[in-house]
Coordinates of C-alpha atoms and ligand atoms in Angstrom, one line a residue:
Chain A
M1 CA -21.9 -29.8 18.0
K2 CA -24.1 -26.5 19.5
Q3 CA -23.3 -24.6 22.8
S4 CA -25.2 -22.8 24.7
R5 CA -24.8 -18.8 23.3
Y6 CA -25.1 -16.2 25.9
K7 CA -27.8 -13.6 24.6
Y8 CA -27.5 -10.2 24.7
S9 CA -30.0 -8.0 25.4
A10 CA -31.0 -4.0 27.0
L11 CA -31.5 -6.2 30.4
K12 CA -27.7 -8.1 30.2
L13 CA -26.4 -4.6 29.3
L14 CA -27.7 -3.1 32.3
K15 CA -27.1 -5.9 34.6
H16 CA -23.7 -6.0 33.6
G17 CA -23.1 -1.8 34.0
L18 CA -24.4 -2.0 37.5
T19 CA -22.8 -5.2 38.6
H20 CA -19.2 -4.7 36.2
G21 CA -19.5 -8.4 36.1
D22 CA -17.0 -9.9 33.6
W23 CA -18.9 -10.7 29.8
P24 CA -18.4 -14.2 28.6
R25 CA -16.1 -14.8 25.7
M26 CA -17.7 -14.3 22.5
W27 CA -15.9 -17.5 20.9
S28 CA -13.9 -20.7 22.7
S29 CA -10.8 -21.8 21.4
N30 CA -10.5 -25.4 20.6
E31 CA -7.3 -27.9 19.8
L32 CA -6.3 -28.1 16.0
N33 CA -8.0 -31.1 14.8
S34 CA -5.7 -33.7 12.7
S35 CA -8.8 -33.4 9.5
Y36 CA -11.5 -31.5 8.9
D37 CA -14.3 -31.5 6.2
V38 CA -14.0 -27.9 5.2
I39 CA -10.3 -25.6 5.8
I40 CA -10.8 -21.8 5.4
I41 CA -7.6 -19.7 5.3
G42 CA -8.3 -16.1 6.5
G43 CA -10.3 -15.1 9.4
G44 CA -11.7 -12.2 7.7
V45 CA -15.3 -11.2 7.0
H46 CA -15.5 -13.4 4.1
G47 CA -13.9 -16.4 5.7
L48 CA -16.0 -16.2 8.8
A49 CA -18.6 -15.8 6.8
T50 CA -18.5 -18.7 5.0
A51 CA -18.2 -20.7 7.7
Y52 CA -21.4 -18.9 9.5
Y53 CA -23.0 -20.1 6.1
L54 CA -21.4 -23.5 5.7
A55 CA -23.1 -24.2 9.1
Q56 CA -25.9 -22.2 9.1
N57 CA -27.4 -23.1 6.1
H58 CA -26.0 -25.9 5.3
G59 CA -25.6 -28.5 8.2
I60 CA -21.2 -28.5 7.5
T61 CA -19.7 -28.1 10.9
N62 CA -17.1 -29.9 11.1
V63 CA -15.0 -27.1 9.7
A64 CA -12.4 -24.7 10.5
V65 CA -10.4 -21.2 9.6
L66 CA -7.5 -20.7 10.3
D67 CA -5.7 -17.1 10.4
K68 CA -2.4 -16.4 10.8
G69 CA -2.8 -13.5 13.3
Y70 CA -6.2 -12.7 14.8
L71 CA -9.3 -12.8 13.6
G72 CA -10.4 -9.0 11.4
G73 CA -6.7 -8.1 11.8
G74 CA -6.5 -8.0 7.8
G75 CA -8.9 -5.6 5.8
S76 CA -11.5 -6.7 7.8
G77 CA -10.8 -4.8 10.5
R78 CA -8.7 -1.7 8.7
N79 CA -12.0 -0.8 6.5
T80 CA -13.1 2.0 5.9
A81 CA -16.9 0.1 6.6
I82 CA -18.8 1.7 3.4
V83 CA -21.9 -0.9 2.1
R84 CA -23.7 0.3 -0.8
S85 CA -25.3 -1.6 -4.3
N86 CA -25.1 0.6 -6.8
Y87 CA -22.5 -0.6 -8.9
L88 CA -22.2 -0.6 -13.0
T89 CA -22.5 -4.2 -14.1
P90 CA -26.2 -5.8 -13.7
E91 CA -24.2 -8.7 -11.9
G92 CA -22.3 -6.3 -9.1
V93 CA -25.5 -4.8 -8.4
A94 CA -27.4 -7.8 -8.2
F95 CA -24.9 -9.1 -6.2
Y96 CA -23.9 -6.5 -4.1
D97 CA -27.8 -5.6 -3.2
R98 CA -28.2 -9.1 -1.8
S99 CA -25.2 -8.0 0.4
L100 CA -27.0 -5.1 1.8
T101 CA -30.3 -7.1 2.6
L102 CA -28.3 -9.7 4.7
Y103 CA -26.3 -6.7 6.3
N104 CA -29.8 -5.2 7.3
E105 CA -30.9 -8.5 9.2
M106 CA -27.6 -9.0 11.1
A107 CA -28.5 -7.8 13.7
H108 CA -31.3 -9.7 14.3
D109 CA -29.8 -12.6 12.9
L110 CA -26.3 -12.7 15.0
N111 CA -27.3 -11.1 17.9
L112 CA -25.3 -8.3 18.1
N113 CA -25.1 -4.8 17.4
V114 CA -23.3 -4.0 14.1
M115 CA -24.6 0.0 14.0
F116 CA -25.6 0.1 10.6
S117 CA -26.3 3.6 9.7
R118 CA -28.1 3.0 6.6
R119 CA -27.6 7.6 5.8
G120 CA -27.2 7.9 2.0
H121 CA -24.0 7.3 0.4
L122 CA -23.8 10.0 -2.6
T123 CA -21.1 10.1 -5.8
L124 CA -20.4 13.5 -6.8
A125 CA -19.5 13.8 -10.6
H126 CA -16.9 16.7 -11.5
T127 CA -16.6 16.3 -14.8
D128 CA -19.0 15.4 -17.9
S129 CA -17.6 12.2 -17.9
A130 CA -18.3 11.0 -14.2
L131 CA -21.8 12.6 -14.7
R132 CA -22.3 10.7 -18.2
T133 CA -21.2 7.2 -15.8
M134 CA -23.5 8.5 -12.9
H135 CA -26.1 8.4 -15.2
W136 CA -24.9 5.2 -16.6
R137 CA -25.2 3.5 -13.2
A138 CA -28.8 5.2 -12.0
E139 CA -30.3 3.9 -15.7
V140 CA -28.2 0.5 -14.5
N141 CA -29.7 0.5 -10.4
K142 CA -33.3 1.7 -11.7
L143 CA -33.8 -0.9 -14.1
Q144 CA -33.3 -3.9 -10.9
G145 CA -35.1 -2.0 -8.5
I146 CA -32.0 -0.1 -6.2
D147 CA -32.9 3.5 -5.1
S148 CA -30.3 4.9 -7.0
S149 CA -30.5 8.4 -8.9
V150 CA -28.8 11.3 -10.6
I151 CA -29.1 14.9 -8.3
D152 CA -27.4 18.5 -8.7
P153 CA -25.9 20.6 -7.4
S154 CA -28.4 22.4 -5.7
E155 CA -30.3 19.4 -4.4
V156 CA -26.4 18.0 -3.1
K157 CA -26.0 21.1 -1.1
K158 CA -29.5 19.6 0.5
E159 CA -27.5 16.4 1.7
A160 CA -24.2 17.4 2.4
P161 CA -24.8 21.7 3.5
S162 CA -20.9 21.6 4.4
L163 CA -20.2 20.9 0.9
D164 CA -19.0 23.3 -1.6
V165 CA -21.1 23.4 -4.4
S166 CA -19.9 26.8 -5.9
S167 CA -18.8 26.9 -9.2
N168 CA -15.5 29.0 -8.8
T169 CA -14.3 25.8 -6.8
R170 CA -11.1 24.1 -8.9
Y171 CA -13.6 20.9 -9.8
P172 CA -16.8 22.3 -9.0
I173 CA -19.3 19.8 -8.5
L174 CA -21.7 19.4 -11.4
G175 CA -24.2 16.5 -9.7
A176 CA -23.9 13.2 -7.7
L177 CA -25.2 9.8 -8.0
F178 CA -27.1 9.4 -4.6
H179 CA -27.8 6.4 -3.1
P180 CA -30.4 6.3 0.3
P181 CA -29.6 2.7 1.3
G182 CA -26.2 3.2 1.3
G183 CA -23.9 3.8 4.6
I184 CA -21.5 2.4 7.1
I185 CA -21.6 -0.3 9.5
R186 CA -19.5 -1.3 12.7
H187 CA -16.7 -3.7 11.0
D188 CA -15.4 -5.4 14.3
A189 CA -18.8 -6.5 15.1
V190 CA -19.9 -7.7 12.0
V191 CA -16.3 -10.0 12.2
W192 CA -16.9 -11.0 15.5
G193 CA -20.6 -11.1 15.1
Y194 CA -19.7 -14.0 12.6
A195 CA -17.0 -15.6 14.4
R196 CA -19.5 -16.0 17.0
A197 CA -22.3 -16.9 15.4
A198 CA -20.0 -19.6 14.0
D199 CA -18.2 -20.6 17.0
H200 CA -21.6 -21.6 18.5
L201 CA -22.7 -24.1 15.6
G202 CA -19.2 -25.6 16.0
V203 CA -17.0 -24.4 13.8
H204 CA -13.2 -23.9 15.0
L205 CA -11.3 -20.9 15.3
H206 CA -7.8 -20.9 15.3
Q207 CA -6.2 -18.0 15.2
Q208 CA -2.5 -17.4 15.0
T209 CA -2.3 -20.5 13.0
E210 CA -0.3 -19.9 9.4
V211 CA -0.7 -21.6 6.5
L212 CA 2.9 -22.6 5.4
D213 CA 2.1 -25.2 2.2
I214 CA -1.2 -26.3 0.4
L215 CA -0.7 -30.2 0.7
C216 CA -1.8 -31.9 -3.5
E217 CA -1.6 -34.7 -5.6
G218 CA -2.3 -35.4 -8.6
G219 CA -1.2 -32.0 -10.5
E220 CA 0.6 -31.3 -13.5
Q221 CA 4.1 -30.4 -11.7
S222 CA 6.8 -31.9 -10.1
N223 CA 5.6 -32.0 -6.7
G224 CA 1.5 -32.6 -7.8
K225 CA 0.2 -29.5 -7.7
G226 CA -1.3 -27.4 -10.4
P227 CA -4.0 -27.8 -12.3
G228 CA -5.6 -31.6 -12.7
G229 CA -4.3 -32.3 -8.9
K230 CA -6.8 -32.1 -6.0
V231 CA -5.8 -30.8 -2.4
T232 CA -5.6 -33.0 0.4
G233 CA -4.5 -31.1 2.9
V234 CA -2.5 -27.9 4.6
R235 CA 0.8 -27.7 6.4
T236 CA 0.3 -25.2 9.2
N237 CA 3.5 -23.5 11.9
K238 CA 0.9 -26.1 14.1
G239 CA 1.9 -29.4 12.3
D240 CA -0.6 -30.8 9.2
I241 CA -4.2 -31.1 8.5
S242 CA -6.0 -32.8 5.7
A243 CA -8.6 -31.6 4.6
P244 CA -11.0 -32.7 0.7
I245 CA -11.9 -29.0 0.8
V246 CA -9.3 -25.5 1.2
V247 CA -11.0 -22.0 0.7
N248 CA -8.4 -19.5 0.1
C249 CA -10.1 -16.2 1.7
T250 CA -7.2 -14.1 2.0
A251 CA -7.7 -11.2 0.5
G252 CA -4.7 -9.8 0.0
W253 CA -2.3 -12.5 0.8
S254 CA -4.2 -14.4 -1.4
S255 CA -1.6 -14.7 -4.2
L256 CA 0.9 -16.8 -2.3
I257 CA -1.8 -18.9 -1.0
S258 CA -2.7 -19.9 -4.4
N259 CA 0.9 -20.3 -5.6
M260 CA 0.8 -23.0 -3.1
V261 CA -1.4 -24.9 -5.6
G262 CA 0.4 -24.2 -8.8
V263 CA -3.5 -21.8 -9.3
D264 CA -1.9 -18.6 -11.0
L265 CA -4.7 -15.6 -10.0
P266 CA -4.7 -12.3 -12.0
I267 CA -4.0 -10.0 -9.0
T268 CA -1.6 -7.2 -7.3
T269 CA -1.3 -5.9 -3.9
H270 CA -1.7 -2.8 -3.2
P271 CA -1.9 -1.2 0.4
L272 CA -4.9 1.6 0.8
Q273 CA -4.3 3.9 3.3
A274 CA -7.7 6.0 5.7
A275 CA -7.1 8.2 8.3
V276 CA -9.3 10.0 11.0
T277 CA -9.6 12.9 12.7
E278 CA -10.4 14.2 16.1
P279 CA -14.0 14.1 16.8
C280 CA -16.4 17.2 16.2
K281 CA -19.6 18.0 16.4
T282 CA -21.6 16.2 13.4
F283 CA -22.2 18.1 10.7
L284 CA -22.4 15.6 7.7
P285 CA -25.6 13.0 7.2
T286 CA -24.0 11.9 4.3
V287 CA -21.2 9.3 3.0
V288 CA -19.8 11.3 0.4
V289 CA -17.0 10.5 -2.9
S290 CA -15.6 12.3 -5.3
G291 CA -13.7 9.7 -8.3
S292 CA -12.0 12.5 -9.7
L293 CA -10.7 14.5 -6.4
H294 CA -9.8 10.8 -5.6
V295 CA -11.2 10.9 -1.6
Y296 CA -14.1 9.7 0.2
V297 CA -15.9 10.9 3.7
S298 CA -18.0 9.8 6.3
Q299 CA -18.5 10.9 9.9
T300 CA -18.8 8.0 12.4
D301 CA -21.6 8.3 15.6
R302 CA -18.6 9.2 18.1
G303 CA -17.8 12.7 15.4
E304 CA -14.6 11.8 13.7
L305 CA -14.1 12.3 10.2
V306 CA -13.2 9.0 8.4
F307 CA -10.9 9.8 5.7
G308 CA -10.0 7.0 2.5
A309 CA -8.6 7.4 -1.3
S310 CA -7.4 5.1 -4.1
V311 CA -4.9 2.6 -3.8
D312 CA -1.3 3.4 -3.0
P313 CA 0.3 3.1 -6.9
V314 CA 3.1 1.2 -5.9
G315 CA 1.9 -3.0 -5.1
T316 CA 3.7 -4.3 -2.1
Y317 CA 2.9 -6.5 1.1
R318 CA 4.4 -3.9 3.3
I319 CA 1.6 -1.7 5.0
N320 CA 2.4 1.6 6.2
G321 CA 1.2 5.3 6.1
T322 CA 3.5 8.1 3.9
L323 CA 3.3 11.2 3.7
E324 CA 2.5 11.3 -0.1
F325 CA -1.2 10.1 1.2
T326 CA -1.6 12.6 3.8
E327 CA -0.4 15.2 1.7
E328 CA -3.2 14.5 -0.7
L329 CA -5.7 14.1 1.0
A330 CA -5.9 17.1 2.8
G331 CA -5.4 18.9 -0.8
H332 CA -8.7 17.0 -2.1
V333 CA -10.6 17.4 1.4
L334 CA -10.3 20.8 1.6
E335 CA -11.4 21.3 -1.8
L336 CA -14.5 19.8 -0.8
M337 CA -15.0 21.2 2.7
P338 CA -12.9 24.2 2.9
G339 CA -14.7 24.5 6.8
I340 CA -12.7 21.7 8.3
A341 CA -9.2 23.2 7.5
E342 CA -8.1 23.5 11.6
M343 CA -9.5 20.0 12.5
R344 CA -6.8 17.6 13.7
L345 CA -5.5 14.2 11.7
L346 CA -5.8 11.5 15.3
R347 CA -4.2 8.4 12.7
Q348 CA -3.1 6.9 9.7
W349 CA -3.7 3.3 8.5
A350 CA -3.2 0.6 5.8
G351 CA -3.8 -2.3 4.4
L352 CA -3.5 -4.8 2.0
C353 CA -6.0 -4.8 -1.2
D354 CA -6.1 -7.9 -4.3
M355 CA -6.9 -5.4 -6.9
T356 CA -8.2 -7.6 -10.0
P357 CA -7.8 -6.4 -13.5
D358 CA -11.5 -5.2 -14.3
Y359 CA -12.3 -4.5 -10.4
S360 CA -14.3 -7.6 -9.9
P361 CA -13.3 -10.8 -7.5
V362 CA -12.8 -13.9 -8.5
M363 CA -15.1 -16.5 -6.6
G364 CA -15.4 -20.5 -6.7
F365 CA -14.2 -23.2 -8.1
T366 CA -10.2 -23.6 -9.3
S367 CA -8.5 -26.5 -11.9
V368 CA -6.5 -28.0 -9.2
E369 CA -10.1 -30.4 -7.0
G370 CA -11.4 -29.3 -3.4
F371 CA -9.4 -26.1 -4.2
L372 CA -11.6 -22.5 -3.9
V373 CA -11.0 -18.8 -4.1
D374 CA -12.9 -16.3 -2.6
V375 CA -10.4 -13.4 -3.3
G376 CA -9.7 -10.5 -5.8
W377 CA -11.5 -7.9 -3.1
G378 CA -10.0 -4.9 -4.1
T379 CA -10.8 -1.9 -1.8
Y380 CA -14.7 -3.2 -2.0
G381 CA -15.2 -6.4 -0.3
F382 CA -16.1 -5.3 2.7
K383 CA -19.6 -4.8 1.9
A384 CA -19.9 -8.2 -0.1
G385 CA -19.1 -9.9 2.8
P386 CA -22.0 -11.8 3.9
V387 CA -23.1 -12.5 0.2
S388 CA -19.7 -14.0 -0.7
G389 CA -20.2 -16.4 2.9
E390 CA -23.8 -17.3 1.5
T391 CA -22.8 -17.9 -2.3
M392 CA -19.3 -19.5 -1.1
A393 CA -20.8 -21.8 1.3
E394 CA -24.0 -22.9 -1.1
T395 CA -21.0 -23.6 -3.3
I396 CA -19.4 -25.9 -1.2
A397 CA -22.4 -27.5 -0.3
T398 CA -24.0 -28.6 -3.9
G399 CA -20.9 -29.0 -5.4
K400 CA -22.3 -26.2 -8.2
T401 CA -21.5 -22.9 -8.2
A402 CA -24.0 -20.5 -6.8
E403 CA -26.1 -18.5 -9.1
L404 CA -24.8 -14.8 -7.9
I405 CA -21.4 -16.0 -8.2
Q406 CA -21.2 -17.6 -11.9
S407 CA -19.5 -14.4 -13.7
F408 CA -17.3 -14.1 -11.4
N409 CA -15.6 -17.5 -12.1
I410 CA -11.5 -17.8 -12.9
E411 CA -12.0 -18.2 -16.0
R412 CA -12.4 -15.2 -17.5
F413 CA -9.1 -14.4 -17.9
S414 CA -8.8 -16.6 -20.4
T415 CA -12.3 -16.5 -22.1
G416 CA -11.6 -12.5 -22.0
D417 CA -15.3 -12.3 -20.7
L418 CA -14.4 -9.2 -17.9
V419 CA -16.6 -7.8 -15.8
G420 CA -15.8 -4.3 -16.2
E421 CA -16.4 -2.5 -12.6
K422 CA -13.8 -0.1 -12.7
G423 CA -16.3 2.9 -13.2
A424 CA -18.0 2.2 -9.6
A425 CA -15.9 0.5 -7.6
A426 CA -12.3 2.8 -8.3
V427 CA -11.9 4.9 -5.5
G428 CA -16.0 4.6 -4.5
H429 CA -15.6 1.5 -2.2
Chain B
M1 CA 8.9 7.3 0.5
I2 CA 10.8 4.3 -2.1
V3 CA 13.5 5.9 -3.5
V4 CA 14.2 4.2 -7.2
P5 CA 17.6 4.6 -9.0
C6 CA 17.0 6.0 -12.5
P7 CA 19.6 4.6 -14.8
N8 CA 19.5 8.1 -16.3
C9 CA 18.9 10.6 -13.9
G10 CA 19.6 8.8 -10.3
P11 CA 17.9 8.3 -7.8
R12 CA 14.0 9.4 -7.7
S13 CA 10.9 8.8 -5.3
S14 CA 8.8 6.7 -6.8
S15 CA 5.9 8.9 -7.3
D16 CA 7.6 10.7 -10.1
L17 CA 7.8 7.3 -11.6
R18 CA 5.5 5.0 -12.6
N19 CA 5.7 1.1 -11.3
C20 CA 4.9 -1.7 -14.5
G21 CA 4.7 -4.4 -12.2
E22 CA 6.6 -7.7 -12.6
V23 CA 8.5 -8.4 -15.7
V24 CA 6.2 -11.3 -17.6
D25 CA 7.4 -13.0 -20.4
R26 CA 6.1 -12.1 -23.6
P27 CA 4.5 -14.7 -25.4
N28 CA 6.1 -15.4 -29.7
P29 CA 3.2 -13.3 -31.6
K30 CA 4.3 -15.9 -34.3
N31 CA 2.0 -18.7 -32.6
A32 CA 0.8 -17.8 -29.4
T33 CA -2.9 -18.8 -29.1
I34 CA -5.0 -16.4 -27.3
E35 CA -5.3 -18.1 -23.8
E36 CA -1.3 -17.6 -24.2
W37 CA -1.8 -13.8 -24.4
R38 CA -4.9 -13.2 -22.1
S39 CA -2.2 -14.9 -19.4
Y40 CA 0.4 -12.6 -20.4
L41 CA -2.3 -9.6 -19.4
Y42 CA -3.7 -10.6 -16.2
L43 CA -2.3 -13.8 -14.7
R44 CA 0.3 -12.5 -12.2
E45 CA 2.9 -14.6 -9.7
N46 CA 2.5 -11.7 -7.3
L47 CA 5.5 -12.5 -4.6
A48 CA 6.4 -11.4 -1.2
S49 CA 9.9 -11.5 -1.7
W50 CA 12.2 -10.1 -5.0
V51 CA 11.0 -9.4 -8.0
K52 CA 12.1 -8.3 -11.1
E53 CA 10.0 -5.6 -12.5
T54 CA 9.6 -2.5 -14.6
W55 CA 9.7 1.2 -13.7
Y56 CA 8.9 3.7 -15.9
C57 CA 10.8 7.2 -15.7
R58 CA 7.2 9.1 -16.2
T59 CA 8.6 12.8 -15.0
G60 CA 12.3 12.3 -16.1
C61 CA 14.1 10.6 -19.1
R62 CA 10.7 8.7 -19.9
K63 CA 12.6 5.3 -20.3
Y64 CA 11.6 2.3 -19.2
F65 CA 14.3 -0.1 -16.9
T66 CA 14.3 -3.3 -14.7
I67 CA 15.3 -3.2 -11.2
E68 CA 14.8 -5.8 -8.6
R69 CA 12.9 -4.8 -5.7
N70 CA 12.3 -6.8 -2.5
T71 CA 7.8 -6.5 -2.1
A72 CA 7.6 -7.0 1.3
T73 CA 10.2 -4.7 2.6
N74 CA 10.5 -2.4 -0.9
E75 CA 14.7 -2.4 -0.3
I76 CA 15.8 -2.5 -4.1
R77 CA 19.2 -3.5 -5.2
G78 CA 20.9 -2.7 -8.7
Q79 CA 19.8 -3.7 -12.1
Ligands
FAD501 C1 -8.1 1.0 4.3 C2 -9.5 0.2 3.7 C3 -10.5 0.7 3.2 C4 -11.3 -0.2 2.5 N1 -12.7 0.5 3.2 C5 -13.7 -0.4 2.5 C6 -15.1 0.4 2.5 O1 -15.6 1.2 2.7 N2 -15.8 -0.6 2.1 C7 -15.6 -1.6 1.6 O2 -17.0 -2.8 0.9 N3 -14.4 -2.3 1.5 C8 -13.3 -1.4 1.9 N4 -12.2 -2.2 2.0 C9 -12.3 -3.8 1.3 C10 -12.7 -4.6 2.7 O3 -11.5 -4.2 4.1 C11 -11.7 -6.3 2.1 O4 -12.1 -6.0 0.8 C12 -12.2 -7.3 3.0 O5 -12.4 -6.8 4.7 C13 -11.7 -8.5 2.4 O6 -12.1 -9.1 3.5 P1 -11.7 -10.9 3.4 O7 -11.8 -11.6 4.5 O8 -11.6 -11.8 2.1 O9 -9.9 -10.4 3.7 P2 -9.0 -9.7 5.0 O10 -9.5 -9.2 6.1 O11 -8.2 -9.3 4.4 O12 -9.0 -11.2 6.2 C14 -7.8 -12.1 5.3 C15 -6.8 -12.9 6.1 O13 -6.1 -13.5 6.2 C16 -4.9 -14.3 6.7 N5 -3.9 -14.7 6.4 C17 -3.2 -13.9 5.1 N6 -2.4 -15.2 4.8 C18 -2.1 -16.8 5.8 C19 -1.8 -17.5 6.0 N7 -0.5 -18.0 5.5 N8 -2.3 -18.6 6.7 C20 -3.6 -18.3 8.2 N9 -4.2 -17.0 7.1 C21 -3.9 -16.0 6.8 C22 -5.2 -12.5 7.4 O14 -4.0 -12.6 8.5 C23 -6.1 -11.9 7.2 O15 -6.9 -12.2 8.8 C24 -10.8 -1.9 2.4 C25 -10.1 -1.8 2.7 C26 -9.2 -0.9 3.0 C27 -7.4 -1.6 3.7
ZN502 ZN1 14.8 9.1 -15.7

């Protein structure tokens, strides 16, 4: 059921600015139906994109997205918004590059300014082995037509003049992998854009709706769950809903959801922290990542510096900031940019990440009929939102695993065909 | 900060130790299939509640030990 959508434009902005008129709500609220064709658990970028592409590309609109909190309250509203496609494996490169293409067209497709800034992405090498991995990545990237190359310290200095590229630092910069199409995007706008567009096509978005259990029958466990069975619906805090297809898009919480059907995942949940400084004059034109120093930084359009690192070493579902993180972060950032020593941190926060052993996602069908997963997004899943939605929707609609995600199947953990992406995803999100 | 009680060294900051994750039963090497080994290696329950887990006293006595930690709150209870 299509509703007419309020179209955003420069003219509307001017009108609302002059009249101080209210903007219409971005999406509607609906009654919870007793059944849907597809239930998607998790209202982050992955769940919302899957719902949108189901409706837009396949005409499947009897779909509900359920979130226990608010849309974008998970990793999708907490990430540092870096997008790039200079991965290490051919499968990874093809997949993430399709996402960049979709991001590039998104503002137009969703009629919302997502502020995509393709400002270039630098991954610094401070050791010979890191430099070797950069060369490896550059060659894999070039073969697939991705703009990606290794540059020397003097060229690094040209791209990011504030970096200390001298040789008398503790970890001198030996070179960098330079990826001009990478950049940052406004993550909230992406979430809202997909939510608004999906709602407009008839998808129901239910916030404050927590999945407490998944109803199954025929499985090998005594309660009907486990391999060989099939899903029949979900139990929520607002009642039971039946559905033949249930999709797990809950990232950091995905093991808890999969445990409800008896599908084991190769996932552990770790917090990832980030921090932002007070705004200052813009001086950092690119995104800068340093694997050896476990830190990355970019500057927002408002002038704040956004920092991130690698995940906290202890797995936990408790989301809080730690002093260890801030201390280590400050030390490492100053190693790269001594000039920002006087800047003050404004905020620090954390989100949950679903880490897999090979730093690649787990996507597609499982041993329980009707239960699909789109999980294992670790610290790098924001950039994958659009392509994941597109391929998961295709997989659901056609009943066949979309080509781009075939190597991310769950069986690889019993066959041993892992997709080792650590060299490109451990720190540089 | 999570304070972890090492049986030898007493309470230590978790950053002095290494968290080795939940305790998983090791298959019998005499008759385990490859799939069983791989499950042991990769698959985890990853619960948000009390979990029995292994720690390594990296910077102290270098012993491995198990404790119970609630992964939703990070509370720890005795070995
Ligand atoms: C600090 C930080 C920085 C990051 N930086 C980057 C980056 O620069 N680039 C990048 O590509 N990625 C980055 N990531 C990773 C990225 O944010 C995630 O991989 C991505 O957002 C996952 O999206 P999602 O839609 O799968 O899950 P989420 O956005 O986490 O959404 C999952 C949703 O599931 C809901 N849910 C959970 N349990 C239930 C239940 N029982 N019932 C109903 N709903 C439930 C939650 O409320 C949540 O809203 C970063 C992550 C963090 C934490
Ligand atoms: Zn000890």
